[in-house]
CSV table of C-alpha atoms in Angstrom, one decimal:
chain,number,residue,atom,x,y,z
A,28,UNK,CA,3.4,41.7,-18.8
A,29,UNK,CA,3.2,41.2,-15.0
A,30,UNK,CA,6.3,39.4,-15.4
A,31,UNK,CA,8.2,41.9,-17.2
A,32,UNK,CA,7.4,44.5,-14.4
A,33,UNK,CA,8.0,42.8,-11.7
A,34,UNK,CA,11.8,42.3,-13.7
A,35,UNK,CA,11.7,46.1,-15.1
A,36,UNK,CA,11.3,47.6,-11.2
A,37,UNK,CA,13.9,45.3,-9.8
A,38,UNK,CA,16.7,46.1,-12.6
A,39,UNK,CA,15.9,49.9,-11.8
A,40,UNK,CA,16.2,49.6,-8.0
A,41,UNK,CA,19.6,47.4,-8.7
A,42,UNK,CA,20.4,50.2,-11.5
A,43,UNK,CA,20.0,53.1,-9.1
A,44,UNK,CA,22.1,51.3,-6.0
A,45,UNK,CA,24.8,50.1,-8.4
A,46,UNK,CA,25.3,52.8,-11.4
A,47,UNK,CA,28.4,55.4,-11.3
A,48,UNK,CA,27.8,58.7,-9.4
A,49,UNK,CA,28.0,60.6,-12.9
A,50,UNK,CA,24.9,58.4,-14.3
A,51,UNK,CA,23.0,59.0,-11.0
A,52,UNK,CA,23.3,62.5,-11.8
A,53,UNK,CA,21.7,62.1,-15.5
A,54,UNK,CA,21.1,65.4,-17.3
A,55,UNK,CA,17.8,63.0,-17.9
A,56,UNK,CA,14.4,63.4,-16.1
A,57,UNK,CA,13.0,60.2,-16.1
A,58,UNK,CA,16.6,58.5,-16.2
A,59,UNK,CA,16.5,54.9,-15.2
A,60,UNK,CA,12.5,54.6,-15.2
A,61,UNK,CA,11.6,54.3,-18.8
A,62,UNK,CA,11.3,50.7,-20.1
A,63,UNK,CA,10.0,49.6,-24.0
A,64,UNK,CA,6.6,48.2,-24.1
A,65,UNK,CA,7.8,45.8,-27.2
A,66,UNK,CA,10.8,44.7,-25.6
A,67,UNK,CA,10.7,45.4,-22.0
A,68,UNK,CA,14.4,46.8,-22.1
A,69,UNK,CA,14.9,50.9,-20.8
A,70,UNK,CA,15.2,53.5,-23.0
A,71,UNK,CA,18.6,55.5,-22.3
A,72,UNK,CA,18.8,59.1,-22.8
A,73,UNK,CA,20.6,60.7,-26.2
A,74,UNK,CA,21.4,63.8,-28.2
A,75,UNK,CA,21.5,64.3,-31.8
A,76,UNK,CA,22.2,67.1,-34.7
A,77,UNK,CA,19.1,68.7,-35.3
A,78,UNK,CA,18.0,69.6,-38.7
A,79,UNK,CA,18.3,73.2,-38.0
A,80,UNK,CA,21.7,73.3,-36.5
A,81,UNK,CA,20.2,72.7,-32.5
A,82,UNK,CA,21.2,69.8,-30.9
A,83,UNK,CA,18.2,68.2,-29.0
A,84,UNK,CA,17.7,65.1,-26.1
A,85,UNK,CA,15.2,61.7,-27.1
A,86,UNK,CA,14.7,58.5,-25.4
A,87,UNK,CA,15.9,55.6,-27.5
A,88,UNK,CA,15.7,51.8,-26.4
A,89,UNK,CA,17.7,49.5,-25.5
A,90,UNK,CA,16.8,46.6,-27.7
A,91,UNK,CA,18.3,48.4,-30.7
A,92,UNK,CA,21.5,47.2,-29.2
A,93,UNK,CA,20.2,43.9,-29.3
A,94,UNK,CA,21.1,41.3,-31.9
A,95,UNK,CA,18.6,38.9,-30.8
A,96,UNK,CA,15.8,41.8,-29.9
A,97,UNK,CA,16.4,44.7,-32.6
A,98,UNK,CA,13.5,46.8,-31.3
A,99,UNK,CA,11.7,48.9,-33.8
A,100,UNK,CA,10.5,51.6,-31.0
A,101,UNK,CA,11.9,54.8,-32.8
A,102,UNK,CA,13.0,57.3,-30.7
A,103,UNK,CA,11.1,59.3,-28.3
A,104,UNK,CA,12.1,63.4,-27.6
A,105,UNK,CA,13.1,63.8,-24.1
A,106,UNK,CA,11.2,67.0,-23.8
A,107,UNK,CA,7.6,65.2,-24.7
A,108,UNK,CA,7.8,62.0,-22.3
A,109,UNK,CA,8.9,64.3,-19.5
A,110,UNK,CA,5.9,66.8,-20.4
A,111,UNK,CA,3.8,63.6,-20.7
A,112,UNK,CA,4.9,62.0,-17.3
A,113,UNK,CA,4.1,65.6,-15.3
A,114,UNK,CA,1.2,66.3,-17.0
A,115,UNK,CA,-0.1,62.9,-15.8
A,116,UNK,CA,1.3,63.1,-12.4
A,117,UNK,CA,-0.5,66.8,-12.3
A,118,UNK,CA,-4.2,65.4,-13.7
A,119,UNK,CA,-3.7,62.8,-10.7
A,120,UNK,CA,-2.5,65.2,-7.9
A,121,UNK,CA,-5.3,67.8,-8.7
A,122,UNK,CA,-8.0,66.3,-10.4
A,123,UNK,CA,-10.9,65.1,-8.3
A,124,UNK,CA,-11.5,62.2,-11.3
A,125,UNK,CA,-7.8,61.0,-11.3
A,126,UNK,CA,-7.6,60.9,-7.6
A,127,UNK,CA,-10.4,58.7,-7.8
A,128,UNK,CA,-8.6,56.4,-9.8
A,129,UNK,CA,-5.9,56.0,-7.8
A,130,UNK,CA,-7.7,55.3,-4.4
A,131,UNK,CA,-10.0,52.6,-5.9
A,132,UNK,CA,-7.3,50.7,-8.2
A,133,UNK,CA,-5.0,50.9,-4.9
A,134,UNK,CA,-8.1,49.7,-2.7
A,135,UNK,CA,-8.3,46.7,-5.9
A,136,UNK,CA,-4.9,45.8,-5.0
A,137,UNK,CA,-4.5,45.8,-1.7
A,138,UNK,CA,-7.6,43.8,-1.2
A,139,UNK,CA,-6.0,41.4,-4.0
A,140,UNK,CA,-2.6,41.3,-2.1
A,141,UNK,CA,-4.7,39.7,1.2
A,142,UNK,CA,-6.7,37.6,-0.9
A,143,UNK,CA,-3.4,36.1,-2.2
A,144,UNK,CA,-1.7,36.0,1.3
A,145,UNK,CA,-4.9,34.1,2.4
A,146,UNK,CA,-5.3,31.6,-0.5
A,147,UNK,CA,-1.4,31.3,0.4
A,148,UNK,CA,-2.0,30.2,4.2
A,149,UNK,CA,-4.5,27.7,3.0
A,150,UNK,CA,-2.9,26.0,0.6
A,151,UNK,CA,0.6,25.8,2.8
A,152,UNK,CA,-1.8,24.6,5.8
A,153,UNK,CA,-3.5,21.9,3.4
A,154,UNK,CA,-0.1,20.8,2.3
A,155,UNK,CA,1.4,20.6,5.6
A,156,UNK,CA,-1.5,18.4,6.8
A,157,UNK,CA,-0.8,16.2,3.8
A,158,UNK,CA,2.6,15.6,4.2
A,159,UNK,CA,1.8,14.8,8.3
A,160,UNK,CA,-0.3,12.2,6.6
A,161,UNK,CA,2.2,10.5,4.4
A,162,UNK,CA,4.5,10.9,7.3
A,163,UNK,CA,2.4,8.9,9.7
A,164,UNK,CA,1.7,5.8,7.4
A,165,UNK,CA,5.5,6.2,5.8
A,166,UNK,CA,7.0,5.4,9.6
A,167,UNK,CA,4.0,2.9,10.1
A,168,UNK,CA,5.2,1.0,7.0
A,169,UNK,CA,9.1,1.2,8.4
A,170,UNK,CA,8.0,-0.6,11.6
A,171,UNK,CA,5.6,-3.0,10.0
A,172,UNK,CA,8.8,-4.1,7.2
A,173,UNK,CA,11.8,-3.0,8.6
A,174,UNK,CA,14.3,-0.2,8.3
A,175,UNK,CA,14.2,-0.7,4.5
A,176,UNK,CA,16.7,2.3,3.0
A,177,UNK,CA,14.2,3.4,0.6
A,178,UNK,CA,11.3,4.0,2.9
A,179,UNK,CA,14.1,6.0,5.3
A,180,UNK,CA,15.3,8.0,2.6
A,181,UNK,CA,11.6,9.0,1.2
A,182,UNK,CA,10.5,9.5,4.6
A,183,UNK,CA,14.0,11.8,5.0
A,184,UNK,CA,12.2,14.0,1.8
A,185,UNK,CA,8.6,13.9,3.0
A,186,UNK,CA,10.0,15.6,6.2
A,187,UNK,CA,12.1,17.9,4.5
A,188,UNK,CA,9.3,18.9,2.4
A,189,UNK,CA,6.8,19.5,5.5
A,190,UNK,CA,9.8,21.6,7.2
A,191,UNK,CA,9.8,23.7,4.3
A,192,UNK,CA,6.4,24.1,4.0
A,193,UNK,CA,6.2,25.2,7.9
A,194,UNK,CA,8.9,27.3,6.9
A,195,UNK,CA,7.1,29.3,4.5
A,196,UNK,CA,3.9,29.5,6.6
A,197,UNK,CA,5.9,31.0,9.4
A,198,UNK,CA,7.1,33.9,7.4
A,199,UNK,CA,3.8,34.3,6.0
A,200,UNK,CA,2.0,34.0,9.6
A,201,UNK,CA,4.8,36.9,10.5
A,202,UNK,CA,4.6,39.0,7.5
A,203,UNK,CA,3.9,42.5,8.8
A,204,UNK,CA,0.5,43.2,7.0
A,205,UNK,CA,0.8,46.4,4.7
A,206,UNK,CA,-1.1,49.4,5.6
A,207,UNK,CA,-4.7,50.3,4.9
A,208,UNK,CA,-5.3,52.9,1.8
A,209,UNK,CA,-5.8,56.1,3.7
A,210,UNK,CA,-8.8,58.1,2.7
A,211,UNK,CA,-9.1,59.7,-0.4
A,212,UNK,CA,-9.0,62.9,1.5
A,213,UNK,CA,-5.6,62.3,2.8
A,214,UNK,CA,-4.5,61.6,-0.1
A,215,UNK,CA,-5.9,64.9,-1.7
A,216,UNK,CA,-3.7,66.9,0.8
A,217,UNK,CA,-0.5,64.7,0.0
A,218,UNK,CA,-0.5,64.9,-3.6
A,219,UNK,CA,-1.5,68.7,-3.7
A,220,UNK,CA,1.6,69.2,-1.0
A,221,UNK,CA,3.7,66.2,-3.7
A,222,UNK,CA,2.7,68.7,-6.9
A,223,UNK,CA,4.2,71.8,-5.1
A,224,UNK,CA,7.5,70.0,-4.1
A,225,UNK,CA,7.9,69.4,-7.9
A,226,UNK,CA,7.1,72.3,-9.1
A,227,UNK,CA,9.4,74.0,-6.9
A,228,UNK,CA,12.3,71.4,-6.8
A,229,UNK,CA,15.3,72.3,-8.5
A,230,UNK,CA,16.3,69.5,-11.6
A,231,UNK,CA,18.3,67.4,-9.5
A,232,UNK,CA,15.2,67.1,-6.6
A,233,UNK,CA,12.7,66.8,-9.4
A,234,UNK,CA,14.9,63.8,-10.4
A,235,UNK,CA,14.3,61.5,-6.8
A,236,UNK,CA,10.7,63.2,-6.0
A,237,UNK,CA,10.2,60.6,-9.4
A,238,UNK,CA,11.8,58.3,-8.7
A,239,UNK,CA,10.0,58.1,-5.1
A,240,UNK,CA,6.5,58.2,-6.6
A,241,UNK,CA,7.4,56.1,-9.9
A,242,UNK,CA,8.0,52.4,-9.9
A,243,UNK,CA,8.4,51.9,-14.2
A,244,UNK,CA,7.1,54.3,-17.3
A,245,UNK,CA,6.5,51.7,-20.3
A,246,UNK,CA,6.6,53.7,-23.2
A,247,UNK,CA,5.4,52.6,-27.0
A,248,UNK,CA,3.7,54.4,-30.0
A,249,UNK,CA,0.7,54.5,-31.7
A,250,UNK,CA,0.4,55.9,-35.4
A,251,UNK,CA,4.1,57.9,-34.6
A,252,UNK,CA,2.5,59.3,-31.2
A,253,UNK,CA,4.0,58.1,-28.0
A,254,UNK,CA,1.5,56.3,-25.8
A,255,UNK,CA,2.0,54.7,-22.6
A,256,UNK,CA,1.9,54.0,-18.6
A,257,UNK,CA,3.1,55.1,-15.1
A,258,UNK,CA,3.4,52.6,-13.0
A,259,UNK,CA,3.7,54.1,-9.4
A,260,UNK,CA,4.7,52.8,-6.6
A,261,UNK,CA,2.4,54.0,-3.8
A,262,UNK,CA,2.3,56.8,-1.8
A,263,UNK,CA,3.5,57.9,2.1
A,264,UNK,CA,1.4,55.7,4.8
A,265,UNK,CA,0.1,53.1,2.6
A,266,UNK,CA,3.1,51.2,1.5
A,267,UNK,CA,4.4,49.5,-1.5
A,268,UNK,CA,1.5,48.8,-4.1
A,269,UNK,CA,1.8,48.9,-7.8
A,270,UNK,CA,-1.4,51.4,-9.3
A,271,UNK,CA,-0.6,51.8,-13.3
A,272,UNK,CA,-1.8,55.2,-14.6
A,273,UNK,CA,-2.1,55.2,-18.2
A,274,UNK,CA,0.0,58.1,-20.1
């Protein structure tokens, strides 16, 4: 599914930039965030006839739409998921427990996220020695036989693929590293001080205070109840880092 995350938050980021003023004003919370756990496509905001006369708002995917996907997800009331979603984003703001969570899976992937860029420099630094290798005993084997074209030309890709590979070390070796995870008591004080901008933000504020703190929701259900994740995408002073929050 890491995949289909990774795809889900960059169509929302492209969504958001790109989609009509009208649609960036959705009478939706969580407009724009909500993505199918079957089908990985987002779940667009509706109203329907209720069957006491009222009208009322749901969440229904996108795969229905879809000849290829038809997604079975039925369709989800509006007012629930947003419930869900603040009700979860409360737990972690003020409870002690979920707090807890947060700071040691975002601890778990930052230390993952070094591991990788260090297993990364290796392996580019292994493969650049390589190719210096083949290098030095391809142009030993043009002087010993001659300017053969083949030999020129396979040494021309060898050196292209060593450029590339010092290419990618460089931006690696320049990458700015991301910030440490602040203490858990920092970020206490900013998710009490995040809570009360939410609580007191008007509809429209409430709208991009979310879609600050939250990367993708995957929604799906279980025995007709909606189940799910947040996935969030980090907080103020510690960067970028995906920490999934289950709903």
């Amino acid at each position: 599914q890491e995949e289909a995350v990774t795809k889900a938050k960059q169509e929302n980021e492209e969504r958001i930039a790109s989609r009509h003023p009208r649609r960036q004003h959705s009478s939706f919370l969580l407009s724009g965030m909500v993505y199918c756990k079957r089908c990985g496509k987002l779940l667009s905001g509706m109203s329907a006839q209720g069957k006491r006369g009222g009208r009322y708002t749901y969440y229904s995917c996108g795969g229905k739409s879809y000849m290829d996907v038809q997604c079975d997800l039925t369709r989800i009331r509006a007012d629930t998921l947003d419930r869900m979603v603040l009700e979860r984003l409360q737990k972690l703001f003020h409870d002690p427990a979920g707090l807890q969570e947060f700071y040691e899976q975002a601890r778990e992937r930052r230390s993952q996220e070094r591991s990788v860029r260090k297993r990364q420099t290796s392996q580019l630094s292994k493969e650049i020695g390589d190719l210096e290798r083949k290098i030095g005993r391809l142009v030993a084997a043009i002087e010993s036989a001659g300017h053969s074209q083949a030999l020129i030309q396979q040494l021309g890709k060898l050196e292209g693929d060593r450029d590339e590979a010092r290419r990618k070390l460089v931006n690696l070796d320049t990458f700015r590293p991301a910030p440490a995870i602040p203490e858990i008591e920092d970020l206490a004080e900013f998710g009490q001080a995040a809570w009360e901008a939410l609580v007191r933000a008007d509809f429209r504020k409430k709208q991009l205070l979310l879609r600050e703190l939250i990367a993708v929701v995957w929604i799906d259900r279980e025995n007709g109840t909606p189940v799910g994740e947040i996935e969030l995408k980090g907080m103020p002073e510690m960067g970028e880092i995906s920490v999934i929050l289950p709903l």
